[in-house]
């Protein structure tokens, strides 16, 4: 029996970049309506994850750290649904810039994709906001986030996007 070389990584970094570039090219070539609908789905899925998070942390009484850890598990459901459902999430679509940087995607197509996905995500989130779940906790979370200094909020957003991508 031949000895096969064990490779722990499924893809080398260069292979990952090539796959992301190829996926980006496919994404920018989707029709606008399909892009918008997939964006709406992602907005709904992430909002669902946020609502699930809010429900789980409401009145947990476990303290700051354990409550956030416990809440992160159901929030991940939203991201899992985006991936499994093939939805278009703006934060993930920022990786399309790899194809743009390689001159395989035009600036016009990149901006078109980002615009329609962002609009779709916003519509999906609005649809879910109309569902009105655990409003008191959601309002409290929003009020707390509004007190975060701008630079900290920006850096948190960057770090979150790194994890999403």
Coordinates of N, CA and C in Angstrom, one line a residue:
X1 N 0.8 -1.2 0.0 CA 0.0 0.0 0.0 C 0.9 1.2 0.0
X2 N 0.6 2.2 -0.9 CA 1.4 3.4 -1.0 C 1.2 4.3 0.2
X3 N 2.2 5.0 0.6 CA 2.1 6.0 1.6 C 1.7 7.3 1.0
X4 N 0.5 7.8 1.5 CA 0.0 9.1 0.9 C 0.4 10.2 1.9
X5 N 0.8 11.3 1.2 CA 1.2 12.5 2.0 C -0.1 13.0 2.7
X6 N 0.0 13.3 4.0 CA -1.1 13.9 4.7 C -1.1 15.4 4.6
X7 N -2.2 15.9 4.2 CA -2.3 17.4 4.1 C -3.4 17.8 5.0
X8 N -3.1 18.6 6.0 CA -4.1 19.0 7.0 C -5.1 20.0 6.4
X9 N -4.5 21.0 5.6 CA -5.4 22.0 5.0 C -6.1 21.5 3.8
X10 N -7.3 21.8 3.6 CA -8.1 21.4 2.5 C -7.6 22.1 1.2
X11 N -7.2 23.4 1.4 CA -6.7 24.2 0.3 C -5.6 25.1 0.8
X12 N -4.6 25.3 0.0 CA -3.5 26.2 0.3 C -4.1 27.7 0.1
X13 N -3.4 28.6 0.8 CA -3.9 30.0 0.7 C -4.1 30.5 -0.7
X14 N -3.2 30.2 -1.6 CA -3.3 30.6 -3.0 C -4.6 30.0 -3.7
X15 N -4.8 28.7 -3.3 CA -6.0 28.1 -3.9 C -7.3 28.7 -3.3
X16 N -7.3 29.1 -2.1 CA -8.5 29.7 -1.5 C -8.7 31.0 -2.2
X17 N -7.7 31.8 -2.4 CA -7.8 33.1 -3.1 C -8.4 32.9 -4.5
X18 N -7.9 31.9 -5.2 CA -8.4 31.6 -6.6 C -9.9 31.2 -6.5
X19 N -10.3 30.4 -5.5 CA -11.7 30.0 -5.4 C -12.6 31.2 -5.1
X20 N -12.1 32.1 -4.2 CA -12.9 33.2 -3.8 C -13.0 34.2 -5.0
X21 N -11.9 34.3 -5.8 CA -12.0 35.1 -7.0 C -13.0 34.6 -8.0
X22 N -13.0 33.3 -8.2 CA -13.9 32.6 -9.1 C -15.4 32.8 -8.6
X23 N -15.6 32.7 -7.3 CA -16.9 32.8 -6.7 C -17.4 34.3 -6.9
X24 N -16.5 35.2 -6.7 CA -16.8 36.6 -6.9 C -17.2 37.0 -8.3
X25 N -16.5 36.4 -9.3 CA -16.9 36.6 -10.7 C -18.3 36.0 -10.9
X26 N -18.6 34.9 -10.4 CA -20.0 34.4 -10.5 C -21.0 35.3 -9.9
X27 N -20.7 35.8 -8.7 CA -21.6 36.6 -8.0 C -22.0 37.9 -8.7
X28 N -20.9 38.6 -9.3 CA -21.2 39.8 -10.0 C -21.9 39.6 -11.3
X29 N -22.0 38.4 -11.8 CA -22.7 38.1 -13.0 C -24.1 37.6 -12.8
X30 N -24.6 37.6 -11.6 CA -25.9 37.2 -11.3 C -26.9 38.3 -11.8
X31 N -28.1 37.9 -12.3 CA -29.0 39.0 -12.6 C -29.4 39.8 -11.4
X32 N -29.8 41.1 -11.6 CA -30.1 41.9 -10.4 C -31.2 41.4 -9.5
X33 N -32.3 40.8 -10.1 CA -33.4 40.3 -9.3 C -32.9 39.2 -8.4
X34 N -32.1 38.3 -9.0 CA -31.6 37.1 -8.2 C -30.7 37.6 -7.1
X35 N -29.8 38.6 -7.4 CA -28.9 39.2 -6.4 C -29.8 39.8 -5.3
X36 N -30.8 40.6 -5.6 CA -31.7 41.2 -4.7 C -32.4 40.2 -3.8
X37 N -32.9 39.2 -4.4 CA -33.7 38.2 -3.6 C -32.7 37.4 -2.7
X38 N -31.5 37.1 -3.1 CA -30.6 36.4 -2.3 C -30.1 37.3 -1.2
X39 N -30.0 38.6 -1.5 CA -29.7 39.6 -0.4 C -30.8 39.7 0.6
X40 N -32.0 39.7 0.2 CA -33.2 39.7 1.1 C -33.1 38.5 2.0
X41 N -32.9 37.3 1.4 CA -32.8 36.1 2.2 C -31.7 36.2 3.3
X42 N -30.5 36.8 2.9 CA -29.5 36.9 3.9 C -29.9 37.9 5.0
X43 N -30.5 39.0 4.7 CA -31.0 39.9 5.7 C -32.0 39.2 6.6
X44 N -32.9 38.4 6.1 CA -33.8 37.7 6.9 C -33.1 36.7 7.8
X45 N -32.1 35.9 7.2 CA -31.4 34.9 8.0 C -30.6 35.6 9.2
X46 N -29.9 36.7 8.9 CA -29.1 37.3 9.9 C -30.0 37.9 11.0
X47 N -31.1 38.5 10.5 CA -32.1 39.1 11.5 C -32.6 38.0 12.4
X48 N -32.9 36.8 11.8 CA -33.4 35.7 12.5 C -32.3 35.3 13.6
X49 N -31.1 35.2 13.2 CA -30.0 34.9 14.1 C -29.9 36.0 15.3
X50 N -30.1 37.2 14.9 CA -30.1 38.3 15.9 C -31.3 38.2 16.8
X51 N -32.4 37.8 16.3 CA -33.6 37.7 17.1 C -33.4 36.5 18.1
X52 N -32.9 35.4 17.5 CA -32.6 34.2 18.3 C -31.6 34.5 19.5
X53 N -30.6 35.3 19.1 CA -29.6 35.7 20.1 C -30.3 36.5 21.2
X54 N -31.1 37.5 20.8 CA -31.8 38.3 21.7 C -32.7 37.5 22.7
X55 N -33.4 36.6 22.1 CA -34.3 35.7 22.9 C -33.5 35.0 23.9
X56 N -32.4 34.4 23.5 CA -31.6 33.5 24.4 C -31.0 34.3 25.5
X57 N -30.5 35.6 25.3 CA -29.9 36.3 26.3 C -30.8 37.1 27.2
X58 N -32.1 37.2 26.8 CA -33.1 37.9 27.7 C -33.2 37.3 29.0
X59 N -33.0 38.0 30.1 CA -33.1 37.6 31.5 C -32.3 36.3 31.8
X60 N -31.1 36.2 31.2 CA -30.3 35.0 31.4 C -29.7 35.0 32.8
X61 N -29.3 36.2 33.4 CA -28.8 36.2 34.7 C -27.5 35.5 34.9
X62 N -26.8 35.2 33.8 CA -25.5 34.5 33.9 C -24.3 35.4 34.0
X63 N -24.5 36.7 33.8 CA -23.3 37.6 33.8 C -23.0 37.9 32.4
X64 N -22.1 38.9 32.2 CA -21.8 39.4 30.9 C -21.2 38.4 29.9
X65 N -20.1 37.8 30.4 CA -19.3 36.8 29.5 C -20.1 35.6 29.1
X66 N -20.6 34.9 30.1 CA -21.4 33.7 29.8 C -22.7 34.0 29.0
X67 N -23.3 35.1 29.2 CA -24.5 35.5 28.5 C -24.1 35.7 27.0
X68 N -23.0 36.4 26.7 CA -22.6 36.6 25.3 C -22.2 35.3 24.6
X69 N -21.5 34.5 25.4 CA -21.1 33.2 24.8 C -22.3 32.4 24.5
X70 N -23.3 32.3 25.4 CA -24.5 31.5 25.2 C -25.3 32.1 24.0
X71 N -25.3 33.4 23.9 CA -26.0 34.1 22.8 C -25.4 33.9 21.4
X72 N -24.0 33.8 21.4 CA -23.3 33.6 20.2 C -23.7 32.3 19.4
X73 N -24.0 31.3 20.2 CA -24.4 30.0 19.6 C -25.6 30.2 18.7
X74 N -26.7 30.7 19.2 CA -27.9 30.8 18.3 C -27.7 31.9 17.2
X75 N -26.9 32.9 17.5 CA -26.7 33.9 16.5 C -26.0 33.3 15.3
X76 N -25.1 32.3 15.5 CA -24.4 31.6 14.4 C -25.4 30.9 13.5
X77 N -26.6 30.6 14.0 CA -27.6 30.0 13.1 C -27.9 30.9 11.9
X78 N -27.9 32.2 12.1 CA -28.1 33.1 10.9 C -27.0 33.0 9.9
X79 N -25.8 32.9 10.4 CA -24.6 32.8 9.4 C -24.7 31.4 8.7
X80 N -25.0 30.4 9.5 CA -25.1 29.0 8.9 C -26.2 29.0 7.8
X81 N -27.3 29.6 8.1 CA -28.4 29.7 7.1 C -28.0 30.4 5.8
X82 N -27.2 31.5 6.0 CA -26.7 32.2 4.8 C -25.8 31.3 4.0
X83 N -24.9 30.6 4.6 CA -24.0 29.7 3.9 C -24.7 28.6 3.2
X84 N -25.5 27.9 4.0 CA -26.3 26.7 3.5 C -27.3 27.1 2.4
X85 N -28.0 28.3 2.6 CA -29.0 28.7 1.7 C -28.4 29.4 0.5
X86 N -27.1 29.7 0.5 CA -26.5 30.4 -0.7 C -26.9 31.8 -0.8
X87 N -27.3 32.4 0.3 CA -27.7 33.8 0.3 C -26.6 34.7 0.1
X88 N -26.8 36.0 -0.2 CA -25.8 37.0 -0.4 C -25.8 38.0 0.7
X89 N -24.7 37.9 1.5 CA -24.5 38.8 2.7 C -23.5 39.8 2.3
X90 N -23.8 41.1 2.5 CA -22.9 42.2 2.2 C -21.5 42.0 2.7
X91 N -21.4 41.6 4.0 CA -20.1 41.5 4.6 C -19.2 40.5 4.0
X92 N -19.8 39.4 3.6 CA -19.1 38.3 2.9 C -18.8 38.7 1.5
X93 N -19.6 39.5 0.8 CA -19.4 39.9 -0.5 C -18.3 41.0 -0.7
X94 N -17.8 41.5 0.5 CA -16.7 42.3 0.4 C -15.4 41.6 -0.2
X95 N -15.4 40.3 -0.1 CA -14.3 39.5 -0.6 C -14.3 39.6 -2.1
X96 N -15.4 40.0 -2.8 CA -15.4 40.1 -4.2 C -14.2 41.1 -4.7
X97 N -13.8 41.9 -3.8 CA -12.7 42.8 -4.1 C -11.4 42.1 -4.6
X98 N -11.3 40.8 -4.2 CA -10.1 40.0 -4.7 C -10.2 39.9 -6.2
X99 N -11.3 39.6 -6.8 CA -11.4 39.6 -8.2 C -11.3 40.9 -8.9
X100 N -11.7 42.0 -8.2 CA -11.6 43.3 -8.7 C -10.1 43.7 -8.7
X101 N -9.4 43.4 -7.6 CA -7.9 43.7 -7.5 C -7.1 43.0 -8.6
X102 N -7.6 41.8 -9.0 CA -6.9 41.0 -10.1 C -7.4 41.5 -11.5
X103 N -8.2 42.6 -11.5 CA -8.7 43.1 -12.8 C -9.6 42.1 -13.5
X104 N -10.3 41.2 -12.8 CA -11.2 40.3 -13.4 C -12.7 40.7 -13.2
X105 N -12.9 41.7 -12.4 CA -14.2 42.2 -12.1 C -14.1 43.7 -12.3
X106 N -15.0 44.3 -13.0 CA -15.0 45.8 -13.2 C -15.5 46.5 -12.0
X107 N -15.1 47.7 -11.8 CA -15.6 48.5 -10.7 C -17.1 48.7 -10.7
X108 N -17.6 48.8 -11.9 CA -19.1 48.9 -12.1 C -19.8 47.7 -11.6
X109 N -19.3 46.5 -12.0 CA -20.0 45.3 -11.5 C -19.8 45.1 -10.0
X110 N -18.7 45.4 -9.5 CA -18.4 45.3 -8.0 C -19.4 46.2 -7.3
X111 N -19.5 47.4 -7.6 CA -20.4 48.4 -7.0 C -21.9 48.0 -7.1
X112 N -22.2 47.5 -8.4 CA -23.6 47.0 -8.6 C -24.0 45.9 -7.7
X113 N -23.1 44.9 -7.5 CA -23.3 43.8 -6.6 C -23.5 44.3 -5.2
X114 N -22.5 45.1 -4.7 CA -22.6 45.6 -3.4 C -23.8 46.3 -3.1
X115 N -24.2 47.2 -4.1 CA -25.4 48.0 -3.9 C -26.7 47.1 -3.7
X116 N -26.9 46.2 -4.6 CA -28.1 45.4 -4.6 C -28.1 44.4 -3.4
X117 N -27.0 43.9 -3.1 CA -26.9 43.0 -1.9 C -27.2 43.8 -0.6
X118 N -26.6 45.0 -0.5 CA -26.8 45.8 0.7 C -28.3 46.2 0.8
X119 N -28.9 46.6 -0.3 CA -30.3 46.9 -0.3 C -31.1 45.7 0.1
X120 N -30.8 44.5 -0.5 CA -31.5 43.3 -0.2 C -31.4 42.9 1.3
X121 N -30.2 43.0 1.9 CA -29.9 42.8 3.3 C -30.8 43.7 4.1
X122 N -30.9 45.0 3.7 CA -31.6 46.0 4.5 C -33.1 45.6 4.4
X123 N -33.6 45.3 3.3 CA -35.0 44.9 3.1 C -35.4 43.6 4.0
X124 N -34.5 42.6 3.9 CA -34.7 41.4 4.7 C -34.7 41.7 6.2
X125 N -33.8 42.6 6.6 CA -33.8 43.0 8.1 C -35.0 43.7 8.4
X126 N -35.5 44.6 7.6 CA -36.7 45.3 7.8 C -37.9 44.4 7.9
X127 N -38.0 43.4 7.0 CA -39.1 42.5 7.1 C -39.1 41.8 8.4
X128 N -38.0 41.4 8.9 CA -37.9 40.7 10.2 C -38.2 41.6 11.4
X129 N -37.8 42.9 11.2 CA -38.0 43.9 12.3 C -39.5 44.0 12.5
X130 N -40.3 43.9 11.5 CA -41.7 44.0 11.6 C -42.3 42.8 12.4
X131 N -41.5 41.8 12.6 CA -42.0 40.6 13.3 C -42.0 40.9 14.8
X132 N -41.2 41.9 15.3 CA -41.3 42.4 16.7 C -41.1 41.3 17.7
X133 N -39.9 40.8 17.9 CA -39.6 39.8 18.9 C -38.7 40.3 20.0
X134 N -39.0 40.1 21.2 CA -38.2 40.5 22.4 C -37.7 41.9 22.2
X135 N -38.6 42.8 22.0 CA -38.3 44.2 21.7 C -37.5 44.9 22.8
X136 N -37.9 44.7 24.0 CA -37.2 45.4 25.1 C -35.7 45.1 25.1
X137 N -35.3 43.9 25.0 CA -33.9 43.5 24.9 C -33.2 44.1 23.7
X138 N -33.9 44.0 22.6 CA -33.3 44.5 21.3 C -33.1 46.0 21.4
X139 N -34.0 46.8 22.0 CA -33.8 48.2 22.2 C -32.7 48.5 23.1
X140 N -32.5 47.7 24.2 CA -31.4 47.9 25.1 C -30.1 47.6 24.4
X141 N -30.0 46.6 23.6 CA -28.8 46.3 22.8 C -28.4 47.5 21.9
X142 N -29.4 48.0 21.2 CA -29.2 49.1 20.3 C -28.8 50.4 21.0
X143 N -29.4 50.6 22.2 CA -29.0 51.8 23.0 C -27.5 51.7 23.4
X144 N -27.1 50.5 23.9 CA -25.8 50.3 24.3 C -24.8 50.5 23.2
X145 N -25.1 49.9 22.0 CA -24.2 50.1 20.8 C -24.1 51.5 20.4
X146 N -25.1 52.3 20.6 CA -25.0 53.8 20.3 C -24.0 54.5 21.2
X147 N -23.7 54.0 22.3 CA -22.8 54.7 23.2 C -21.3 54.3 23.0
X148 N -21.1 53.4 22.1 CA -19.7 52.9 21.8 C -19.0 54.1 21.0
X149 N -17.8 54.4 21.4 CA -17.0 55.4 20.6 C -16.9 55.0 19.1
X150 N -16.9 56.0 18.2 CA -16.9 55.7 16.8 C -15.7 54.8 16.3
X151 N -14.5 55.1 16.8 CA -13.4 54.3 16.4 C -13.5 52.8 16.9
X152 N -14.0 52.7 18.1 CA -14.2 51.3 18.6 C -15.3 50.6 17.8
X153 N -16.4 51.2 17.5 CA -17.4 50.6 16.7 C -16.9 50.2 15.3
X154 N -16.1 51.1 14.7 CA -15.5 50.8 13.4 C -14.6 49.6 13.5
X155 N -13.7 49.6 14.5 CA -12.8 48.4 14.7 C -13.5 47.1 15.0
X156 N -14.6 47.2 15.7 CA -15.4 46.0 16.0 C -16.0 45.5 14.7
X157 N -16.5 46.4 13.9 CA -17.0 46.1 12.6 C -16.0 45.4 11.7
X158 N -14.8 45.9 11.7 CA -13.7 45.3 10.9 C -13.4 43.9 11.3
X159 N -13.3 43.8 12.6 CA -13.0 42.4 13.2 C -14.2 41.5 12.9
X160 N -15.4 41.9 13.0 CA -16.5 41.1 12.7 C -16.5 40.6 11.3
X161 N -16.2 41.6 10.4 CA -16.2 41.2 9.0 C -15.1 40.2 8.7
X162 N -13.9 40.3 9.4 CA -12.9 39.3 9.2 C -13.4 37.9 9.5
X163 N -14.1 37.8 10.6 CA -14.7 36.6 11.0 C -15.7 36.1 10.0
X164 N -16.6 37.0 9.6 CA -17.6 36.6 8.6 C -17.0 36.1 7.3
X165 N -16.0 36.8 6.8 CA -15.3 36.4 5.6 C -14.6 35.1 5.7

